[in-house]
Short mmCIF file of C-alpha atoms and ligand atoms in Angstrom, two decimals:
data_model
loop_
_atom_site.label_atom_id
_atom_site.label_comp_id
_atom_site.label_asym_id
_atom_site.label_seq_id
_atom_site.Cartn_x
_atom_site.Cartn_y
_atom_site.Cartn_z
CA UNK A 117 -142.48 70.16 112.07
CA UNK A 118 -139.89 68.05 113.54
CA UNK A 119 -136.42 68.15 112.70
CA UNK A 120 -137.08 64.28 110.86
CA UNK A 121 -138.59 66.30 108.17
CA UNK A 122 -136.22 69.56 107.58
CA UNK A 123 -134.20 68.08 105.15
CA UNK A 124 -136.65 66.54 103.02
CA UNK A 125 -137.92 68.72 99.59
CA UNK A 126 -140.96 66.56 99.69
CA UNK A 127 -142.75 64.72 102.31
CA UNK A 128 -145.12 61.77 101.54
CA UNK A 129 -147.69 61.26 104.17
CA UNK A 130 -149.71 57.49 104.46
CA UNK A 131 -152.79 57.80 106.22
CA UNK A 132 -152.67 53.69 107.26
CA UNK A 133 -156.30 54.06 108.95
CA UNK A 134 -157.45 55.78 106.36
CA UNK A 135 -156.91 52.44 104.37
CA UNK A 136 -158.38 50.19 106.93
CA UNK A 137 -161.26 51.94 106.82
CA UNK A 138 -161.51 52.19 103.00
CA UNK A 139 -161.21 48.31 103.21
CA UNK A 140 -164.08 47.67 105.46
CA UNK A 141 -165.95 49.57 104.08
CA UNK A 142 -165.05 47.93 100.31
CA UNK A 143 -165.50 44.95 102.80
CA UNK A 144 -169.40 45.25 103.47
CA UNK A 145 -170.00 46.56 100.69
CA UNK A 146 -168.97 43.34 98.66
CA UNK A 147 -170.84 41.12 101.20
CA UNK A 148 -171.43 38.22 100.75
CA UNK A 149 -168.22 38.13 98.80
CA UNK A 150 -164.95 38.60 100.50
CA UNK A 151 -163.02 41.22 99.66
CA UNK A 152 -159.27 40.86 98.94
CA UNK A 153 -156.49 43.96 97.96
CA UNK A 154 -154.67 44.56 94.91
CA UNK A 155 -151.61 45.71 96.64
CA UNK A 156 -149.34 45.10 93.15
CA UNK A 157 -146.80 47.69 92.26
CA UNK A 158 -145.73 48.81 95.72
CA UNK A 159 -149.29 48.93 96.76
CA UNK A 160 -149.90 51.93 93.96
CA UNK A 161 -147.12 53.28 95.26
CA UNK A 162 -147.63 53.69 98.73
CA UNK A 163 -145.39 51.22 100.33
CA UNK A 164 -146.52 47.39 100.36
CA UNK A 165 -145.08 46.19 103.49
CA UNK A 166 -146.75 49.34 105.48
CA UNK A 167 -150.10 48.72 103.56
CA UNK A 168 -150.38 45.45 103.35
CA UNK A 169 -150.01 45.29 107.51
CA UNK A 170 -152.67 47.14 107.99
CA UNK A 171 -155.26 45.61 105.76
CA UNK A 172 -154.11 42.11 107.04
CA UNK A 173 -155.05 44.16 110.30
CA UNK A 174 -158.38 44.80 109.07
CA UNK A 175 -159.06 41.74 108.25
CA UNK A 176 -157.63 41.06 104.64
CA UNK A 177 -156.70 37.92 103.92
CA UNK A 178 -156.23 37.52 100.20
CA UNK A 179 -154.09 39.73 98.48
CA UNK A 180 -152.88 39.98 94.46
CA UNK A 181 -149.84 41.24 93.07
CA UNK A 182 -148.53 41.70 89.45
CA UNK A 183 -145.56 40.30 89.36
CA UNK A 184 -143.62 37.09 91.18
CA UNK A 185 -141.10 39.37 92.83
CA UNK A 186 -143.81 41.21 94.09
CA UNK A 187 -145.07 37.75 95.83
CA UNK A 188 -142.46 37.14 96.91
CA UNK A 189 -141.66 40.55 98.39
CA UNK A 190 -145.39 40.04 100.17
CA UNK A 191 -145.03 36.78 101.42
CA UNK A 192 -141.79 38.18 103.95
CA UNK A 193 -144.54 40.48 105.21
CA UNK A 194 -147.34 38.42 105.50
CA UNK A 195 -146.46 34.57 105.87
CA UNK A 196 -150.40 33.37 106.28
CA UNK A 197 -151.76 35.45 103.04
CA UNK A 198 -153.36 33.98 100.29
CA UNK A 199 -151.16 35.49 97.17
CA UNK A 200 -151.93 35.54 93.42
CA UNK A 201 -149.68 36.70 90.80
CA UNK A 202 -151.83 38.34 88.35
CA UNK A 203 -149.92 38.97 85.19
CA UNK A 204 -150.02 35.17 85.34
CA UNK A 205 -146.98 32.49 84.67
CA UNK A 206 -144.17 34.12 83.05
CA UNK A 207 -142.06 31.37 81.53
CA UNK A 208 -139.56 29.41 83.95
CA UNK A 209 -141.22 31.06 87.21
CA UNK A 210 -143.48 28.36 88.14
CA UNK A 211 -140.84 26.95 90.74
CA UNK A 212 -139.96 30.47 92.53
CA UNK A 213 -143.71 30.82 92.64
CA UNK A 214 -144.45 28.05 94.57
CA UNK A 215 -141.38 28.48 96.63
CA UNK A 216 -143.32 31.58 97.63
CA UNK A 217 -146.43 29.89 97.99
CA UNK A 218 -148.03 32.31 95.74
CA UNK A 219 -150.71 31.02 93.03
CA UNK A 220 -150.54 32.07 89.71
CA UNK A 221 -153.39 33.10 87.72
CA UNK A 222 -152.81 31.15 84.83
CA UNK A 223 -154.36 33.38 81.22
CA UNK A 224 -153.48 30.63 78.64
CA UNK A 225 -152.89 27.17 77.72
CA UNK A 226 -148.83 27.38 77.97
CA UNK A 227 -149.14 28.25 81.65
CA UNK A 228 -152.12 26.19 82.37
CA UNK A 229 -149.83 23.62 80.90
CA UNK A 230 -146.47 24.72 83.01
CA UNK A 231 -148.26 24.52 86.26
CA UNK A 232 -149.77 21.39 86.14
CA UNK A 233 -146.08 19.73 84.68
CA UNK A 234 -144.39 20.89 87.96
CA UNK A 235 -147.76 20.00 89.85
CA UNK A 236 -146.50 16.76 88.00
CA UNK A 237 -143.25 16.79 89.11
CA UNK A 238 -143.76 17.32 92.63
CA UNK A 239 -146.82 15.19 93.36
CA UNK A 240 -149.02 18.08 94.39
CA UNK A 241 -151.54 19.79 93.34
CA UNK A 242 -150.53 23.23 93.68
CA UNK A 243 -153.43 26.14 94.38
CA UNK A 244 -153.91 28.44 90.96
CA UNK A 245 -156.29 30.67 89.16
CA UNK A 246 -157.30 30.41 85.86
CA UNK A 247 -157.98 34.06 84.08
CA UNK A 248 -160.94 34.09 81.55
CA UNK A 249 -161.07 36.64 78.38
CA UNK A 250 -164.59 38.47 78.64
CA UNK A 251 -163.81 41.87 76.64
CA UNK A 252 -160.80 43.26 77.79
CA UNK A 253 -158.34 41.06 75.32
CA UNK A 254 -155.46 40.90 76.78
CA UNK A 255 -155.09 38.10 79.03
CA UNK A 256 -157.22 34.99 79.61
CA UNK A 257 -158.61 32.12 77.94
CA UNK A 258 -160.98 32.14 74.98
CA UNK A 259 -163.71 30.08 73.97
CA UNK A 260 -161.63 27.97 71.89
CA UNK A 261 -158.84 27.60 74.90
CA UNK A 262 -161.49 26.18 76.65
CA UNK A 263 -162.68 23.59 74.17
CA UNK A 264 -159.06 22.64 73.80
CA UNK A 265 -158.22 22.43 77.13
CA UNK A 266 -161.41 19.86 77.41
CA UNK A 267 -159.43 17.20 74.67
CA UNK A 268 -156.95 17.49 77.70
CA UNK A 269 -158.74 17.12 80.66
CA UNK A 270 -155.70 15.66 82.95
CA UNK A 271 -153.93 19.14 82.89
CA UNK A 272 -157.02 20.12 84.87
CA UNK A 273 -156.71 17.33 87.00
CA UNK A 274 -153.35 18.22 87.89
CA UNK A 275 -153.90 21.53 90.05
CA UNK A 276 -155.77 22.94 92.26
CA UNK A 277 -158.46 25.46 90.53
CA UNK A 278 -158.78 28.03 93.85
CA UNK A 279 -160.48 31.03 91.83
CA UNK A 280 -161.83 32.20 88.14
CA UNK A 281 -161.06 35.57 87.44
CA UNK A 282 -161.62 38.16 84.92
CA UNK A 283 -160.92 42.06 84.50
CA UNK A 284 -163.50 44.37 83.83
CA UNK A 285 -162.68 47.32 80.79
CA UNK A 286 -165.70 49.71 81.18
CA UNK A 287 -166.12 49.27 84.81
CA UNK A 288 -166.15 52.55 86.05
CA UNK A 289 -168.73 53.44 84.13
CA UNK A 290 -171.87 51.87 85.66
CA UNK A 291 -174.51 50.90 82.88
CA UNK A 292 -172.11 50.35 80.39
CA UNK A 293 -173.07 47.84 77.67
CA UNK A 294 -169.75 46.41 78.26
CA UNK A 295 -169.88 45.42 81.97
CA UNK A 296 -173.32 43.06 81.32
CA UNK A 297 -171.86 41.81 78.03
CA UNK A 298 -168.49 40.54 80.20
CA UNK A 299 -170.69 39.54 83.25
CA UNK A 300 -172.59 37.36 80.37
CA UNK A 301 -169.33 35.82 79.26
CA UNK A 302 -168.33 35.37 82.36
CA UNK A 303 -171.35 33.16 83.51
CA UNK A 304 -171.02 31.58 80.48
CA UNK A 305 -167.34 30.74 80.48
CA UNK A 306 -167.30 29.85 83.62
CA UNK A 307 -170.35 27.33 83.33
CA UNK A 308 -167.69 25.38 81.27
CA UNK A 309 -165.09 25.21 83.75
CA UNK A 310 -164.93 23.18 86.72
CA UNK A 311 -166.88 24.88 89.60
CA UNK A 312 -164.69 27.08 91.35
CA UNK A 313 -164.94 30.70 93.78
CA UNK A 314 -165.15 33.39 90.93
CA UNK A 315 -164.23 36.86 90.78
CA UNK A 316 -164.45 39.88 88.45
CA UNK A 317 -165.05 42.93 90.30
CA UNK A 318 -161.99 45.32 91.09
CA UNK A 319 -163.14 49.02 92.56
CA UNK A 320 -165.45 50.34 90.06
CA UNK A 321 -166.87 46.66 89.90
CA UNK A 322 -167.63 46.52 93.56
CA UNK A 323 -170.08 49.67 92.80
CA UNK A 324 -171.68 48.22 90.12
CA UNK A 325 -173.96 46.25 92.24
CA UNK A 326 -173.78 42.92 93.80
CA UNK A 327 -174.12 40.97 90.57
CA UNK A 328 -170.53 41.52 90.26
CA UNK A 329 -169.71 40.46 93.07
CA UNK A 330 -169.30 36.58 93.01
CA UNK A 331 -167.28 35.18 95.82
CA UNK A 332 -164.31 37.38 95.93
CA UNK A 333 -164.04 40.86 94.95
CA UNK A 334 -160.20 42.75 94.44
CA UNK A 335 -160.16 46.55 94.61
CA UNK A 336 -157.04 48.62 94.49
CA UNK A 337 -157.34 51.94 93.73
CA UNK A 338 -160.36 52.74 95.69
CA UNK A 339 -158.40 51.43 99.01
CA UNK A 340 -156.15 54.09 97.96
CA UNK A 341 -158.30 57.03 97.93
CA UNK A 342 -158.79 57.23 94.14
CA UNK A 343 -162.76 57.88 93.26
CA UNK A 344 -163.47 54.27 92.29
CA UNK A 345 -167.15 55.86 90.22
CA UNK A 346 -166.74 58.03 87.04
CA UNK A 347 -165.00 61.54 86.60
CA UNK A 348 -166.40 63.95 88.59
CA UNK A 349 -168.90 61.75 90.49
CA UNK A 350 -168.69 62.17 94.40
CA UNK A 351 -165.96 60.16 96.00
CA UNK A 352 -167.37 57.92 98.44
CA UNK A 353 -163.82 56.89 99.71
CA UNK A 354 -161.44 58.89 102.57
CA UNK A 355 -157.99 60.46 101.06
CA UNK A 356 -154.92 57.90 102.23
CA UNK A 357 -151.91 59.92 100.68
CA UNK A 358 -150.80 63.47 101.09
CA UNK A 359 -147.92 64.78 99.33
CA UNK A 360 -146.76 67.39 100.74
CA UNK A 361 -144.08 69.89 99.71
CA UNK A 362 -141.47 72.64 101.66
CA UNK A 363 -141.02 76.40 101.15
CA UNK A 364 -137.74 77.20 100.06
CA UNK A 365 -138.16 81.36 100.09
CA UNK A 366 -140.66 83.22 99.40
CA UNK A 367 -139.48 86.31 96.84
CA UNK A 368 -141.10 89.38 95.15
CA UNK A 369 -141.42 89.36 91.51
CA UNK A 370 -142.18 92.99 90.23
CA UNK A 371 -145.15 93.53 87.32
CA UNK A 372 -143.78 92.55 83.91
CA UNK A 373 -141.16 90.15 85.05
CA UNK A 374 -141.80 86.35 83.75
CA UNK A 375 -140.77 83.20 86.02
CA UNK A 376 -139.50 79.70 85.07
CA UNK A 377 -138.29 78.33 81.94
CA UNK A 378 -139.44 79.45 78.96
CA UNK A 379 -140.82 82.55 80.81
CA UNK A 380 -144.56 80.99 80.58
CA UNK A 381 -146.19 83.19 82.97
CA UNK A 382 -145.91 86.71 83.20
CA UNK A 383 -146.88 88.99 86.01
CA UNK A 384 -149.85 91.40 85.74
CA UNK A 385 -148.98 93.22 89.01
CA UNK A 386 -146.28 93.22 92.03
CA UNK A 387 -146.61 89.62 93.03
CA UNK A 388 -145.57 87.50 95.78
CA UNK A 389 -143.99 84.08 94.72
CA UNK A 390 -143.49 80.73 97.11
CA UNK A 391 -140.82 78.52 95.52
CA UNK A 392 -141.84 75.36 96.71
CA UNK A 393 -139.31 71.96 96.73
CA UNK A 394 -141.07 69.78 94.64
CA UNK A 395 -140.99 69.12 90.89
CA UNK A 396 -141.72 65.96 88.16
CA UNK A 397 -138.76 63.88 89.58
CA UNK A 398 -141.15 63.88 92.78
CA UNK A 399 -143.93 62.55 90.54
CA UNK A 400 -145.60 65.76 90.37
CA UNK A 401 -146.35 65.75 86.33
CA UNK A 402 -144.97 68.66 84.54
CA UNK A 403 -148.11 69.07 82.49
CA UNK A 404 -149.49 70.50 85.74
CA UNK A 405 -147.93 73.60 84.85
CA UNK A 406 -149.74 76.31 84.04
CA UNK A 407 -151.21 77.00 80.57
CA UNK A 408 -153.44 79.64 78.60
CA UNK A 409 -156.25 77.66 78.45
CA UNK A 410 -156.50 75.09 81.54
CA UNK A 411 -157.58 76.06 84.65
CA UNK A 412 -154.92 76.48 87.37
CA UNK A 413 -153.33 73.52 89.71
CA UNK A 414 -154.20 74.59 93.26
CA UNK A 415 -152.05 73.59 96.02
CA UNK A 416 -153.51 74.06 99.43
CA UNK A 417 -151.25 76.25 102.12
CA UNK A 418 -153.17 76.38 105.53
CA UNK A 419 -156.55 77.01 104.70
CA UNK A 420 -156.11 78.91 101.33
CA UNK A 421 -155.80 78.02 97.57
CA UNK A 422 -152.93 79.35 95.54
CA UNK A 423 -152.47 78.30 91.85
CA UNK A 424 -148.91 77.10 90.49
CA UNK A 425 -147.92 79.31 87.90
CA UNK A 426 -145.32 78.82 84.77
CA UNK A 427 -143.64 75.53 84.62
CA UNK A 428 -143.50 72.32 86.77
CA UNK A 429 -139.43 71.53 87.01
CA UNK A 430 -137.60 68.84 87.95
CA UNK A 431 -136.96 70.08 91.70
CA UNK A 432 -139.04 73.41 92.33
CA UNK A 433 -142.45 74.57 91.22
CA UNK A 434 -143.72 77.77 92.11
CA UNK A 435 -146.36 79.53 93.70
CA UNK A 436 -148.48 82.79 93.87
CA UNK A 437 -149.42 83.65 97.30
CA UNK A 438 -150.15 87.33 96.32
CA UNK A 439 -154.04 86.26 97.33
CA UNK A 440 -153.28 84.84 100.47
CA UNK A 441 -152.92 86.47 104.27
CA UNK A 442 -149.18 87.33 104.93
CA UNK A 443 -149.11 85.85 108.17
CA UNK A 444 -149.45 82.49 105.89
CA UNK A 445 -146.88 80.80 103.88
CA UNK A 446 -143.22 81.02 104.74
CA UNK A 447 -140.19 79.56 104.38
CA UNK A 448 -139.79 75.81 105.79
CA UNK A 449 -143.91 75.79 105.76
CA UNK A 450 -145.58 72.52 104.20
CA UNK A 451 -147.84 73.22 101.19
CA UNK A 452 -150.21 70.08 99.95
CA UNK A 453 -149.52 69.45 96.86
CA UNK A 454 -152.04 66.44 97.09
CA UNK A 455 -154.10 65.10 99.51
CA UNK A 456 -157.76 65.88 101.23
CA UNK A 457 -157.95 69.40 99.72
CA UNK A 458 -156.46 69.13 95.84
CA UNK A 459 -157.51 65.24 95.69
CA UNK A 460 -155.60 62.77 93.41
CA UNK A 461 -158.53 62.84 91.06
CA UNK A 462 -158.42 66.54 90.69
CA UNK A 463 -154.76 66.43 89.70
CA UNK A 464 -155.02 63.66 87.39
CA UNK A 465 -157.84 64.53 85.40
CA UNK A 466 -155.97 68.30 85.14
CA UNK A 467 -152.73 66.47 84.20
CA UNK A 468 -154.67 64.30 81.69
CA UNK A 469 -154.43 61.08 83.08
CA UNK A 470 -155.91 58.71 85.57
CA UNK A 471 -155.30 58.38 89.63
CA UNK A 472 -153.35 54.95 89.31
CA UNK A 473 -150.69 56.66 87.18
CA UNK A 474 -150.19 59.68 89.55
CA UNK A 475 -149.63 57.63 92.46
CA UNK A 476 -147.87 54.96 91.14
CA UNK A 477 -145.65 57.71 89.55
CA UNK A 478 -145.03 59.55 93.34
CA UNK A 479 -142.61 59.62 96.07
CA UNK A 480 -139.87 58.04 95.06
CA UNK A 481 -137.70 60.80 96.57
CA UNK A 482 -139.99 61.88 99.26
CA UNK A 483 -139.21 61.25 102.59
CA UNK A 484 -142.39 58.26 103.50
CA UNK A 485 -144.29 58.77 106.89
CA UNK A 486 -147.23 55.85 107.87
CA UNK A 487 -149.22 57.18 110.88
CA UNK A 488 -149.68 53.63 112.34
CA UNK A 489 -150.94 55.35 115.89
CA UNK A 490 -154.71 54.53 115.48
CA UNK A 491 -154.24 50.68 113.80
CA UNK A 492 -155.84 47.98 115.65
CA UNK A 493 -155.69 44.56 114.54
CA UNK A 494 -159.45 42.97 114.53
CA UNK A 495 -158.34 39.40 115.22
C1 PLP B 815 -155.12 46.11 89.24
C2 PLP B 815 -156.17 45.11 89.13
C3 PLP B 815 -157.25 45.13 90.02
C4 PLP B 815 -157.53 46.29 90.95
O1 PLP B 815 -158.14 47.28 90.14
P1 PLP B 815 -158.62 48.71 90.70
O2 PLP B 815 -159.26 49.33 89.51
O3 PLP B 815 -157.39 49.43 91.13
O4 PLP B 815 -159.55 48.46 91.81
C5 PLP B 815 -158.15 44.07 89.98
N1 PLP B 815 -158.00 43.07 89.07
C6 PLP B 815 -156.98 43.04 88.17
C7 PLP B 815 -156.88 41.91 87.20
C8 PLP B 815 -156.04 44.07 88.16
O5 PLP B 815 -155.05 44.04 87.27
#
């Protein structure tokens, strides 16, 4: 351990060749499409600037964000990138976005209709997507946009239509009735737009076989780590993050005695306790503590298993290391909380949510590390 790290309660490890080669191999697997990176919200959490570096090392080119600040965040980074926004046009943003050269991906007739007036007003026809509605209801055009936007047929004419997107609900569940019903839409939605590249497959999509995979296919999560296929199913990508957290002491608790608040979990014998510095405000979700009836949250301490026992606080969780050698585990040793051995799958699904929301929701106090040694650009 160097003396970088002493201070720091937890430490947030980004394996950045880990993600290059989750993206090539996202990459041939979505041949002949290309394959572009969501990198929106902080890429997941992970840092955008680091990761987006590295997969425009790999050979990324085309990237999508959320939000316009997010754009234009990216676009300092990577001044070449192709860069769509999509959450799509918020009102009065159509100038900052093409300040940052970033293309919208415009999900209904208001936008469609703000882009092509400052298309109008510059004398350009700007780049943009247009977002199609085939199941998931939230953004997009319908049916009836469609036919309307056909009794206008100049707004069309006044942009650039780069890409035709749409979002996927069920995709992660391969055979679902409602991934062929979308791809069905799609065709058919698209067959009444003007032909342009389409795309519809993020992670799970890109394993659902290579009818979803059009011209340009947009993973996130799976670049990530998280298991792009359905719970439980064998994760076919390599682990990026690893969160990793410090022994403070290591202290005897004696049979009987409880530990934590509200005295959750009791001791059945003489036990040996690692206090670890970690907790929720670290994005390590308090309904990983421990409870009658769920199975225990494992962290990983050189080569052994130990469960966390009573409650998850906001700065320490704790551990019992009774099981585990005594030459192992001592104060100012690391413990992984998450990473190769407890994977972000495992800790969701035992927290009760998904892998997007546990990394999205880490590190905001951990001190970051990238190990950059082994990137290579491939240019
Ligand atoms: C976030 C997002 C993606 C990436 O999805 P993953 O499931 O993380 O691969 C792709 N497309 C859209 C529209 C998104 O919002």
């Amino acid at each position: 351990m160097t003396t970088d790290t002493a201070h720091a309660g937890t430490i947030m490890h980004v394996d950045l060749a880990a993600l290059q080669n989750n993206y090539r191999k996202l990459a041939q697997m979505s041949l002949p499409a290309e394959c572009g990176a969501a990198i929106k919200a902080n890429a997941y959490g992970l840092g955008m600037e680091q990761c987006a570096t590295a997969l425009w090392a790999a050979g990324c080119r085309i990237f999508f964000v959320a939000l316009v600040d997010e754009a234009i965040d990216l676009r300092k980074t990577l001044p070449d990138a192709v860069i769509y926004i999509l959450n799509g046009l918020m009102p009065g943003t159509a100038g900052i976005t093409a300040e940052a050269n970033a293309r919208p991906s415009l999900s209904s007739l208001d936008e469609i209709a703000e882009w092509a007036e400052l298309c109008t007003s510059r004398g350009t026809r700007l780049p943009a997507a247009i977002h199609i509605e085939t199941g998931m209801n939230r953004v997009g055009l319908t049916v009836s946009d469609i036919d309307t936007l056909h009794t206008h047929p100049d707004l069309l004419d006044q942009f650039e239509l780069t890409l035709i997107v749409s979002h996927l609900a069920n995709g992660e569940i391969p055979g679902d009735v409602m991934n062929a019903r979308q791809l069905e839409q799609f065709n058919h939605l698209r067959s009444l737009l003007p032909n342009a590249p389409a795309s519809i497959a993020n992670s799970p999509g890109i394993f659902n076989g290579s009818a979803f995979g059009f011209d340009l296919t947009r993973p996130g999560i799976a670049l990530y780590g998280g298991n792009p296929g359905a719970e439980n199913s064998k994760n076919p990508m390599q682990p990026v993050v690893r969160l990793l957290g410090t022994i403070s002491q290591v202290r005897t608790v004696p049979k009987g005695e409880t530990i934590g608040y509200g005295g959750t979990w009791q001791a059945k014998q003489d036990s040996k306790i690692a206090v670890v510095s970690a907790g929720y405000a670290d994005g390590y979700p308090r309904a990983l503590s421990s409870m009658p009836d769920l199975p225990d949250t494992r962290v990983w301490i050189d080569g052994f298993f130990a469960p966390v026992i009573g409650r998850i606080s906001m700065d320490m969780i704790t551990v019992d290391v009774t099981a585990i050698p005594v030459e192992i585990g001592h104060r100012g040793d690391h413990v992984e909380l998450l990473g190769p051995h407890v994977t972000i799958d495992e800790i969701a699904a035992r927290a009760g949510t998904i892998s997007y929301e546990i990394l999205t929701g880490l590190g905001s106090r951990a001190t970051r590390m990238y190990s950059c040694d082994h990137i290579k650009s491939e240019d």
